[in-house]
Coordinates of C-alpha atoms in Angstrom, one line a residue:
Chain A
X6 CA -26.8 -13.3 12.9
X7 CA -30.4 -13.4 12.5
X8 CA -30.6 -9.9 13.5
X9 CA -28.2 -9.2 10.2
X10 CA -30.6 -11.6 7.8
X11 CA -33.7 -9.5 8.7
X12 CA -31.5 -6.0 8.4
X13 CA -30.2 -7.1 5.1
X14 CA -33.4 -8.8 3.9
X15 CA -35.7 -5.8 5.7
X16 CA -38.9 -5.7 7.6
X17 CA -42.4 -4.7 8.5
X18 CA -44.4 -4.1 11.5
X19 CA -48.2 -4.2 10.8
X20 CA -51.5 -3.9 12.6
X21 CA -54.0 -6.3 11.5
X22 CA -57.5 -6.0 12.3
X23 CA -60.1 -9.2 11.5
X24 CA -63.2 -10.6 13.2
X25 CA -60.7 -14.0 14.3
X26 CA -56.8 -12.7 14.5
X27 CA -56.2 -16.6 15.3
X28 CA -57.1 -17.6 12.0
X29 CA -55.0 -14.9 10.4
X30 CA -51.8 -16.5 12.5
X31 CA -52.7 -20.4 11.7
X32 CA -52.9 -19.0 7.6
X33 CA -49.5 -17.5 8.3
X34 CA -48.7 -20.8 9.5
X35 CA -50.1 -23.0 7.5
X36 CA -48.7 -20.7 3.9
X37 CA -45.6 -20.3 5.3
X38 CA -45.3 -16.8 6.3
X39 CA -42.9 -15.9 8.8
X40 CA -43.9 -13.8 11.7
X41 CA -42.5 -12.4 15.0
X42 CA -43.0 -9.6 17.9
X43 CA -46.9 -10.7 17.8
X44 CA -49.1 -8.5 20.2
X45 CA -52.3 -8.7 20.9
X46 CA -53.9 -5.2 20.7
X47 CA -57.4 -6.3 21.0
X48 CA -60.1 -8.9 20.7
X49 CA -59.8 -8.1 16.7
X50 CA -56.6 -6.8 16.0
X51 CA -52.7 -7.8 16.5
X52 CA -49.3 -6.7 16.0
X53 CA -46.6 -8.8 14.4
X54 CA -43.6 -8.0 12.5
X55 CA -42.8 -10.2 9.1
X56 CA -40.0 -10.0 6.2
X57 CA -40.7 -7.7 3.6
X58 CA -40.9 -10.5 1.2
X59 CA -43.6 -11.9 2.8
X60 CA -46.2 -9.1 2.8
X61 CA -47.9 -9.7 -0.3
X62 CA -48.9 -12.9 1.1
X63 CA -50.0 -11.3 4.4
X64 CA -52.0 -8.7 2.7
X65 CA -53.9 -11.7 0.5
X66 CA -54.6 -13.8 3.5
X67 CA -55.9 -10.9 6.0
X68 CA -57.8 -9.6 2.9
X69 CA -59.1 -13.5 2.5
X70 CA -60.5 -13.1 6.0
X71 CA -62.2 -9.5 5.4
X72 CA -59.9 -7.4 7.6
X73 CA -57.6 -4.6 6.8
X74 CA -53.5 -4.3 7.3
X75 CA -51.7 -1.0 8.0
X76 CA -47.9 -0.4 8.0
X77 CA -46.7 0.6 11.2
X78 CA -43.1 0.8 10.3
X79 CA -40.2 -0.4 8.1
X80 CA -36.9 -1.2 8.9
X81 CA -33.7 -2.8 7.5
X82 CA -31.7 -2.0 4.1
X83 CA -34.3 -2.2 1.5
X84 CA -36.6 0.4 3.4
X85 CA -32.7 2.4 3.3
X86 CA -32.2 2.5 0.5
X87 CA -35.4 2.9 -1.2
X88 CA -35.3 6.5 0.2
X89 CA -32.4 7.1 -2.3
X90 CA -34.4 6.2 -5.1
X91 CA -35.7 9.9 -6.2
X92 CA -32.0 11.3 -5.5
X93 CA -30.9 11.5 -9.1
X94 CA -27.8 12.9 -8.1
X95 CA -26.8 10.6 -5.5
X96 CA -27.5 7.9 -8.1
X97 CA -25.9 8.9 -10.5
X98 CA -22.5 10.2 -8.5
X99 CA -22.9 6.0 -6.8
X100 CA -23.2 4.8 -10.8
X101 CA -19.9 7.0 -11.6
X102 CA -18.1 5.5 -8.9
X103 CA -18.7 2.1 -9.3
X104 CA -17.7 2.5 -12.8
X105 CA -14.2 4.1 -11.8
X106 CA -13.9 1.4 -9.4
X107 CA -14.7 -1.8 -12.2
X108 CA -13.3 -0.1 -15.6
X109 CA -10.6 2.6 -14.9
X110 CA -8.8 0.2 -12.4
X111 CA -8.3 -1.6 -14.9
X112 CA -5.9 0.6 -17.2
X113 CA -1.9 1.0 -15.5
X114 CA -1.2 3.6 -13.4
X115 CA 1.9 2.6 -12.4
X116 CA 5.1 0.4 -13.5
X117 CA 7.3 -0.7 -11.4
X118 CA 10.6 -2.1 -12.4
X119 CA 12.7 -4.3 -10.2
X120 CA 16.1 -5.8 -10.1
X121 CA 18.2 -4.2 -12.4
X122 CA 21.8 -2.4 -11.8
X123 CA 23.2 -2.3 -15.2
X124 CA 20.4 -2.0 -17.6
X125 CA 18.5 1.5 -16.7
X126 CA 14.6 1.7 -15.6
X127 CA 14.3 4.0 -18.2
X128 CA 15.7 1.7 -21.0
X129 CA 13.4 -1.0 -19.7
X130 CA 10.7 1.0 -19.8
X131 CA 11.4 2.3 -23.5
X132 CA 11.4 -1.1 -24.7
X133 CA 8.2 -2.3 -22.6
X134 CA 6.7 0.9 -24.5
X135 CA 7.6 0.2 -27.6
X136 CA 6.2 -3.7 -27.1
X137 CA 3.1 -1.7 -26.0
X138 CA 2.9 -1.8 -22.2
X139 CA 2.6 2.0 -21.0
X140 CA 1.2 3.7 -18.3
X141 CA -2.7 4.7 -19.3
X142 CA -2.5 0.8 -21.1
X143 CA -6.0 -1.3 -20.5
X144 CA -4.8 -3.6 -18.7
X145 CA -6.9 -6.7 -19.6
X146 CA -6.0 -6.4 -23.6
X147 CA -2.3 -7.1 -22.1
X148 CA -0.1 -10.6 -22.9
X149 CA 1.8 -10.4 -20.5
X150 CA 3.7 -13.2 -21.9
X151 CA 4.5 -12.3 -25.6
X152 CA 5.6 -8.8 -23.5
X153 CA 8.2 -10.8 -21.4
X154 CA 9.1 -12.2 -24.9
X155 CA 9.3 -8.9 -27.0
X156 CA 10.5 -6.4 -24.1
X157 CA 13.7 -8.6 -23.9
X158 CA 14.6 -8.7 -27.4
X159 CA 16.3 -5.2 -27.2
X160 CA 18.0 -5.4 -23.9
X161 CA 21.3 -7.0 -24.1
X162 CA 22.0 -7.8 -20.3
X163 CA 18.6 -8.8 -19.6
X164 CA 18.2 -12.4 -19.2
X165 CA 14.5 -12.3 -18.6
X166 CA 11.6 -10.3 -17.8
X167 CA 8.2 -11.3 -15.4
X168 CA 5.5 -8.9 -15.6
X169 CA 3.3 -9.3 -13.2
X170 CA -0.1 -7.1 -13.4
X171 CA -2.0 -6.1 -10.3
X172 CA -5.1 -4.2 -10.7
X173 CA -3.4 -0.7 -11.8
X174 CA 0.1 -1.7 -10.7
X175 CA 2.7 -3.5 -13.0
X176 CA 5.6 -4.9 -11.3
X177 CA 8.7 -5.6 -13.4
X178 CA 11.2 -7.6 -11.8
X179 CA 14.1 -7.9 -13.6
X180 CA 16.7 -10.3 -13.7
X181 CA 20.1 -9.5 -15.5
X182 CA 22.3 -11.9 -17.3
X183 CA 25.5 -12.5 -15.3
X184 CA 28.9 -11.4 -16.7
X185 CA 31.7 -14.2 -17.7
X186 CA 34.8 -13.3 -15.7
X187 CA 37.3 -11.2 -16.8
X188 CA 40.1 -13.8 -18.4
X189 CA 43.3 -12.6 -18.7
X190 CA 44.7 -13.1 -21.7
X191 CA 47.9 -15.1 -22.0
X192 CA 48.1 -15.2 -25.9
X193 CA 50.9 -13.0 -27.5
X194 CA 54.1 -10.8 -26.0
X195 CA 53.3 -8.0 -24.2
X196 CA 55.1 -5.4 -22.0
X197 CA 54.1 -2.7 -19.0
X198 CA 54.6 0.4 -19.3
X199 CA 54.8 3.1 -16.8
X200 CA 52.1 6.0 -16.9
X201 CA 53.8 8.3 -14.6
X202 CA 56.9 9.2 -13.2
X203 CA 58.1 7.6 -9.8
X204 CA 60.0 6.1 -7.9
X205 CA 59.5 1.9 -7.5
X206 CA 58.4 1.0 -4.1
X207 CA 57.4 -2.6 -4.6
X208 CA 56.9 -5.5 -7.6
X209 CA 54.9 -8.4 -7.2
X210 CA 56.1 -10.5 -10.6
X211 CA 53.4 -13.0 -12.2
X212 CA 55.0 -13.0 -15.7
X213 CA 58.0 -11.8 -17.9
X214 CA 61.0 -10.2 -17.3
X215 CA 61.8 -7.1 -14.7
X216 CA 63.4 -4.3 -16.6
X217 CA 63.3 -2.3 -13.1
X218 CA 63.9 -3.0 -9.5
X219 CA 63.0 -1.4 -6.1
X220 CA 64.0 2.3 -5.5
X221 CA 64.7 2.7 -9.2
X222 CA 63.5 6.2 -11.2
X223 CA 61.0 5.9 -13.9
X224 CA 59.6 8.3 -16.5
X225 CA 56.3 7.9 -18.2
X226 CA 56.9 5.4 -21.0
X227 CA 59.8 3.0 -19.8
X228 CA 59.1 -0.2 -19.7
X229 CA 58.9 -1.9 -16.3
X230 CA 58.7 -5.4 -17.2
X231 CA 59.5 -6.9 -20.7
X232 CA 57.4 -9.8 -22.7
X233 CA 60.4 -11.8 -23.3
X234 CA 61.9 -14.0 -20.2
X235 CA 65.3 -14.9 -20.8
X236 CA 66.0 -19.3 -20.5
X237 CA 69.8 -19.6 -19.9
X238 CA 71.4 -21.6 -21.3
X239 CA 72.4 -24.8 -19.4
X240 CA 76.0 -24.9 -17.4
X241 CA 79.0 -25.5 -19.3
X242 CA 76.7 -25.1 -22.5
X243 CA 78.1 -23.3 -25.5
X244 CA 74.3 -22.9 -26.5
X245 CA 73.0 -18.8 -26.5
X246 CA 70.5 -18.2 -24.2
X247 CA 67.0 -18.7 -25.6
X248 CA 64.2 -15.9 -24.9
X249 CA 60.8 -16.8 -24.1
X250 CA 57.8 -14.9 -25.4
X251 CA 55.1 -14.5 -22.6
X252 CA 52.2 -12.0 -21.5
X253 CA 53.9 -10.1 -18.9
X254 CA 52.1 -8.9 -15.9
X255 CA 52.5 -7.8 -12.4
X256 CA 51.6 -5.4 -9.5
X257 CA 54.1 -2.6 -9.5
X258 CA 53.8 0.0 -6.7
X259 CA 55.4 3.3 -6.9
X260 CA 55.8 6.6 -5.3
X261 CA 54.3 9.2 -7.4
X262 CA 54.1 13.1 -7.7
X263 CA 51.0 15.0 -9.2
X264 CA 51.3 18.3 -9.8
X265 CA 47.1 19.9 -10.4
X266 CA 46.4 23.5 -11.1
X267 CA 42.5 25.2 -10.1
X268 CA 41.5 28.7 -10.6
X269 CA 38.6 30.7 -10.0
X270 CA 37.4 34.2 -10.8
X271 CA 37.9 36.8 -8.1
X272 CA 34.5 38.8 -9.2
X273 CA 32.3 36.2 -10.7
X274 CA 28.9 37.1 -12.0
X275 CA 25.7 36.5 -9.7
X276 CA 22.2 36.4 -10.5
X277 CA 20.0 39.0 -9.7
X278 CA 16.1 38.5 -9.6
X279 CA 14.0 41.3 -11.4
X280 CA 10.4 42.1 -10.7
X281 CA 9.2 40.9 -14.1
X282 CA 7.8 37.2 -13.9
X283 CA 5.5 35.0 -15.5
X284 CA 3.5 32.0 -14.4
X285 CA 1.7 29.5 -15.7
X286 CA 1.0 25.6 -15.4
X287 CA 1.0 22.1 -16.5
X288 CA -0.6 19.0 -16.0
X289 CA 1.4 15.9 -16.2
X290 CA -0.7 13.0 -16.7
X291 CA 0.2 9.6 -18.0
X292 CA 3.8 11.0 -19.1
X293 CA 2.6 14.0 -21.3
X294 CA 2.6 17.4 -20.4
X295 CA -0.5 19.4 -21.2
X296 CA -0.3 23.3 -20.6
X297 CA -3.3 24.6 -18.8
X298 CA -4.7 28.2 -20.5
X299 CA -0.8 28.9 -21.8
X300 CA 1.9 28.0 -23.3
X301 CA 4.7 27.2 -21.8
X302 CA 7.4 28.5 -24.4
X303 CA 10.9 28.5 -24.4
X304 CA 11.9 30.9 -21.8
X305 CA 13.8 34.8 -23.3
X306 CA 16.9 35.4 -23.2
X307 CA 17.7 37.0 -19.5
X308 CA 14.8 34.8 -18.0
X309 CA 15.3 31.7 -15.6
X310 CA 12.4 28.9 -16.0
X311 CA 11.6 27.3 -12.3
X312 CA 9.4 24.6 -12.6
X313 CA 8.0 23.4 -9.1
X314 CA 6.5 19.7 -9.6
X315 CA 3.5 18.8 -7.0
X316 CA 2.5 15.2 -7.1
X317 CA -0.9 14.6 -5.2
X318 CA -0.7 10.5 -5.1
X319 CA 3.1 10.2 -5.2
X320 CA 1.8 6.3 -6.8
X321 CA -0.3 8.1 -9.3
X322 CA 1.2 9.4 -12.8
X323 CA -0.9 12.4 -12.0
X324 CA 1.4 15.8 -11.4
X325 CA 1.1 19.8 -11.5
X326 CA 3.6 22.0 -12.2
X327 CA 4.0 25.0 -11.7
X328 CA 6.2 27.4 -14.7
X329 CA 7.5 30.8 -13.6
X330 CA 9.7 32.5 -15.9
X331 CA 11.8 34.4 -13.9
X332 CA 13.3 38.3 -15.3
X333 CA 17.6 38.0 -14.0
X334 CA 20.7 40.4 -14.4
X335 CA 24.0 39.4 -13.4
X336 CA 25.8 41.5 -11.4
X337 CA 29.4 41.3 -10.5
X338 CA 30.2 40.4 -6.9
X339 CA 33.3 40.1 -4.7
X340 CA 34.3 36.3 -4.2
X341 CA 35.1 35.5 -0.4
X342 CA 38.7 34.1 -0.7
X343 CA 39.0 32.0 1.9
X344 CA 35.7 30.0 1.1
X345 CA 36.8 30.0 -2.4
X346 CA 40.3 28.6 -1.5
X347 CA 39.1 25.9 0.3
X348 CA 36.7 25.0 -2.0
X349 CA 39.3 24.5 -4.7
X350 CA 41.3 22.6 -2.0
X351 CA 38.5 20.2 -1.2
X352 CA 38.3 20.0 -5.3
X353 CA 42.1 19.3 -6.1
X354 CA 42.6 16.6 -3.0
X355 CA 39.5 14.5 -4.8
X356 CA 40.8 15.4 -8.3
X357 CA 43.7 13.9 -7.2
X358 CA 42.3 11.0 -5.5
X359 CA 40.1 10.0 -8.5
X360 CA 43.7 9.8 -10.1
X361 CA 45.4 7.7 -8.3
X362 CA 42.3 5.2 -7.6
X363 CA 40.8 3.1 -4.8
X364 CA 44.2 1.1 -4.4
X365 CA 46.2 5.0 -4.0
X366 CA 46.9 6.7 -1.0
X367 CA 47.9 10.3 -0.9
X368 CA 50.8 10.8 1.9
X369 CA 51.7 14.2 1.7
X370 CA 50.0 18.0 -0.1
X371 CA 50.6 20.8 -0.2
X372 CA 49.1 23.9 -1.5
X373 CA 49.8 26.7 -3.7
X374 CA 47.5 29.9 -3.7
X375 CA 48.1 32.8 -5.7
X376 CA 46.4 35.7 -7.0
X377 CA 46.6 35.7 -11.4
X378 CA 44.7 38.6 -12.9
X379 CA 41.4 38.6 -11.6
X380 CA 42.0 34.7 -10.8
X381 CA 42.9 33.4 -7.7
X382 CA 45.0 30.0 -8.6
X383 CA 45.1 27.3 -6.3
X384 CA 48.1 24.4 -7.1
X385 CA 48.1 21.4 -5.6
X386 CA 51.4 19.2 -5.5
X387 CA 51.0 16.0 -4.1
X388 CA 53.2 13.0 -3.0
X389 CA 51.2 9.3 -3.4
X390 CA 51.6 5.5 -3.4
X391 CA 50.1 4.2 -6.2
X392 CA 49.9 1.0 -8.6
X393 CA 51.6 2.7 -11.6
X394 CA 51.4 0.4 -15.7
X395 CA 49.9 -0.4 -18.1
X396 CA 50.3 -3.4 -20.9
X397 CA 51.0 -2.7 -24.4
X398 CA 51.9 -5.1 -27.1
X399 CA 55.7 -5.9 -27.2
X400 CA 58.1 -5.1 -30.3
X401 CA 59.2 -8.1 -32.1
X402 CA 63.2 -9.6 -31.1
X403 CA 65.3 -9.5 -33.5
X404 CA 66.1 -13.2 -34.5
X405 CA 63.5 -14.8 -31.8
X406 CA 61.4 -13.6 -34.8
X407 CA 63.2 -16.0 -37.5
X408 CA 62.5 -19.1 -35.7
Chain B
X29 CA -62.8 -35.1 31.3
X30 CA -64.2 -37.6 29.2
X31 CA -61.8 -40.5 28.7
X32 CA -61.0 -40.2 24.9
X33 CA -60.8 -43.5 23.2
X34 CA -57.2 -44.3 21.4
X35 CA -57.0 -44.6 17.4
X36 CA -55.9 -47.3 15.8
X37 CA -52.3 -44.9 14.9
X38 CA -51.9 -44.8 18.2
X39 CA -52.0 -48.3 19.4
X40 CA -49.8 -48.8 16.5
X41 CA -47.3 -47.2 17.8
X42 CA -47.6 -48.4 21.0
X43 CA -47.3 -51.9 20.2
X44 CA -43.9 -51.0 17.6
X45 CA -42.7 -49.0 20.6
X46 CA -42.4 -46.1 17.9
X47 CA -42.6 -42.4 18.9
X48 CA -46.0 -41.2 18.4
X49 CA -45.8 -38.0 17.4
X50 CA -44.2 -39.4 14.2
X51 CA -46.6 -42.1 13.5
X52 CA -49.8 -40.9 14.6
X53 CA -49.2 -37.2 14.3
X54 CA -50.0 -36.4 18.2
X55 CA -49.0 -33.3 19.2
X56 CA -45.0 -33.2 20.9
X57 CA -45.0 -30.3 23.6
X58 CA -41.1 -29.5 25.6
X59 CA -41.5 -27.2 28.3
X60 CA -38.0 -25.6 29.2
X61 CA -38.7 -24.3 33.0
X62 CA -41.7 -22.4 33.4
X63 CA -41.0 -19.9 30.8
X64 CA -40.6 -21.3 27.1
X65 CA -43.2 -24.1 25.6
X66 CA -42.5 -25.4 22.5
X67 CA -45.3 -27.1 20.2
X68 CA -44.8 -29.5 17.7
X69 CA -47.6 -31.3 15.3
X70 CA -50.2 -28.4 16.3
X71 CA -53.4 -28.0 14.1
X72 CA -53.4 -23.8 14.8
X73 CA -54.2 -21.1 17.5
X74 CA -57.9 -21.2 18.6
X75 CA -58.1 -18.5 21.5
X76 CA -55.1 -16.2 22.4
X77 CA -54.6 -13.7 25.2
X78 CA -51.6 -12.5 27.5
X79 CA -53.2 -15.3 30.1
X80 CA -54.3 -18.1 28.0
X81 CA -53.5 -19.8 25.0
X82 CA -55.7 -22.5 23.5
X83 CA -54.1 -24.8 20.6
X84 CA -55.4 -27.2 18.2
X85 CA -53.5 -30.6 18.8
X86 CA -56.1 -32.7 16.7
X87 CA -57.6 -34.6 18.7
X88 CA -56.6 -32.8 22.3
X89 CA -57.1 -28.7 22.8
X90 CA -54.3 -27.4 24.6
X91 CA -54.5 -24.8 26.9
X92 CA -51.3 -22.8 28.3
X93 CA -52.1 -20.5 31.1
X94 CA -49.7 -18.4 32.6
X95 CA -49.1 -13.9 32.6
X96 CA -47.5 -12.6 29.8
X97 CA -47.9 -15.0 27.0
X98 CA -46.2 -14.1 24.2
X99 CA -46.2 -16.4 20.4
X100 CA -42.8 -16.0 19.7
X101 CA -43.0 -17.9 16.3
X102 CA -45.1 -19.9 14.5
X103 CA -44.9 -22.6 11.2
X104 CA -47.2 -25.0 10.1
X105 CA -45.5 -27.7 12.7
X106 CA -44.1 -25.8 15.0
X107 CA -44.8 -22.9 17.9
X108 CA -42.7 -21.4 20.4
X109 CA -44.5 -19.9 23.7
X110 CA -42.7 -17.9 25.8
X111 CA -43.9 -16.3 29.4
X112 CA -44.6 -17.0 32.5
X113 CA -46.3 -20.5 32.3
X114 CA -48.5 -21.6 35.3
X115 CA -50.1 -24.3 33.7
X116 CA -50.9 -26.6 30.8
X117 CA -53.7 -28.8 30.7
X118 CA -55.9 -30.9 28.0
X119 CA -58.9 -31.2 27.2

């Protein structure tokens, strides 16, 4: 520790010569100069070593006595970095960085948004833009609370904002408003209607009044289960039968037959590259683009545009790209059929499952291929299990309606 | 050695049963071993060498002998004498 203090505080060794050395030590003494490392050279002169604070007092006191002082050496920071003092460069390169470090960590480099599924990052972000919180933003002239306030006001599932600022890093976190349940609505007559063809497999029956049963055929449009439940009329009643108006709903299952047709072109057209290109480059830098010696215009017509993005700090909003306009021709080419088959196999079979839903199951396909022009045709007819209707509003019945 | 006669500070403390270094300002010397001699109350160095050291204690001169005497540090009150000490006497 002490070793430290006289490092960071700095140091001299001097060789004092007077006609009584003692008195020089019992002035040091006595005036509160500090000394250590004291060797006696001679009969008139000693070594010691002192703080460098402490030398102008030394140097008063020995010259007090009528003897001399000489500097034997230096040591500790001070003495280090009082070498720097003539390096203009050095100085000013350590003034430049000390200024990054204290003002330019101050302005955002990055925001990062948090806790949102339904509301985009990039609709957050428009909105914390437009309230005035962007990346390049000084970050001190920031409310981060009036933000939290404004930023909300145009995002609907949002149910509030904290913005939290770290030195160049804002953290958004996000938290969404939750979603009242779905309520099914038992107000008014309705009936289900079938959306395909099929054959019924099962029905689970919450409300109304089954127009079908199991195994029956049904075409797209006929009504599976009716918004009027008949009441009988009680035993031995001469009364009619009274219908009662409800919101019908159920689970109906049926087996199903899709019927999907894909084609491709035998000789498509390829790209070829030419040997004609042009490059050129952009700096992206606080989300604006800025071209560097050209412009990057709007590629010709029989040119591709590759841009290849390099981002140095991956936390930084700091990227190069690179433009090259590429010359192309198309060319035909032969299509491989059997790769092309199966690719508008694989295509059908999840066309077909998007169609049918989670809840569907496809249990048996079978494929079509056939050979159309300069098209080969691929037709997929499969057999499923799926939850077939859908509720419309019911027709009025005829007297139900008079009273 | 001449006997030296006691001051009044001195009896002072005596009588009180007070520490006299406080009171009367004697000198206050702890030797640790034969190697480190530390010196409190001191009036200054009068003489110094690697094999003798003679110190102002008002009233008493000490003398340290000893090889390779070394003043470690020094205040107004206080000195630190390190070495190999072969004897301390007063005169």
């Amino acid at each position: 520790m002490a070793q430290l203090i006289n490092f960071l505080r700095g140091n001299l060794t001097c060789s004092i010569t007077a006609p009584f050395p003692e008195r020089v030590l019992n002035l040091c003494a006595l005036e509160g100069v500090l000394f250590w490392g004291l060797r006696w050279e001679s009969q008139t002169s000693l070594t010691l070593t002192l703080p460098k604070t402490h030398l102008t007092q030394l140097t008063t006191i020995v010259q007090r006595l009528g003897g001399t002082i000489n500097h034997q050496s230096a040591q500790g920071l001070p003495f280090f970095l009082a070498r720097f003092r003539n390096r203009f460069a050095f100085l000013v390169g350590l003034t430049l960085a000390i200024f990054a470090v204290a003002v330019l960590s101050n302005f955002v480099l990055v925001i990062e948004v948090t806790g949102n599924e339904r509301t985009s990052t990039a609709q957050i972000l428009s909105s914390l833009e437009q309230s005035g919180l962007y990346l390049g933003v000084y970050g001190p002239s920031l409310s981060l609370t009036s933000l939290q306030q404004s930023a909300i006001i145009g995002l609907d599932d949002v149910a509030w904002l904290s913005i939290n600022r770290t030195g160049t890093r804002i953290q958004v976190l996000v938290h969404e408003t939750t979603k009242p349940p779905e309520i099914q609505s038992r107000d008014g007559v309705y009936d289900i209607l079938s959306d395909v063809d099929g054959i019924i497999e099962q029905i689970q029956l919450h409300r109304g009044e089954p127009w079908v049963s199991v195994g029956d055929t049904v075409v797209k449009g006929q009504i599976l289960v009716g918004g009027y439940t008949e009441l009988p009329a009680p035993l031995y009643s001469e009364l009619p039968s009274q219908w009662l108006p409800v919101h019908a709903s159920a689970t109906i299952t049926a087996r199903t037959w899709h019927t999907i047709t894909a084609v491709t072109p035998l000789n498509p057209m390829l790209k070829t590259t030419q040997d004609h290109s042009k490059t050129s480059y952009q700096l992206h830098l606080f989300g604006k683009d800025f071209n560097i010696l050209q412009n990057t215009s709007i590629s010709p017509l029989g040119y591709d545009k590759i841009r290849t993005s390099t981002q140095p700090i991956s936390s930084l909003p700091l990227a190069f790209s690179k433009i090259t306009q590429q010359q192309i021709t198309l060319t035909p080419a032969t299509l491989n059929r059997e790769s092309g088959q199966q690719l508008l196999q694989d295509c059908l079979l999840s066309a077909v499952q998007t169609k049918i839903g989670d809840v569907g199951e496809v249990i048996t396909h079978e494929f079509v291929v056939k050979v159309v022009g300069d098209l080969l045709q691929v037709t997929l007819t499969a057999e499923c299990i799926e939850q077939i209707g859908y509720t419309v509003p019911s027709a009025p019945m005829e007297g139900l309606a008079q009273e | 050695m001449k006997k030296r006669r006691t001051s009044l500070l001195e009896r002072t403390a005596s009588a009180l049963d007070l520490p006299a270094q406080t009171v009367a300002g004697l000198p206050f010397l702890e030797l640790t071993g034969d190697h480190e001699l530390r010196i409190e109350n001191h009036r200054g160095i009068l003489a110094y060498s690697e094999e003798e050291i003679h110190i102002s204690g008002g009233i008493y001169r000490i003398m340290v002998q000893g090889q390779s005497l070394v003043l470690r540090t020094m205040t107004a009150v206080e000195l630190l004498i390190t070495g190999q000490i072969t004897a301390i006497s007063l005169e």
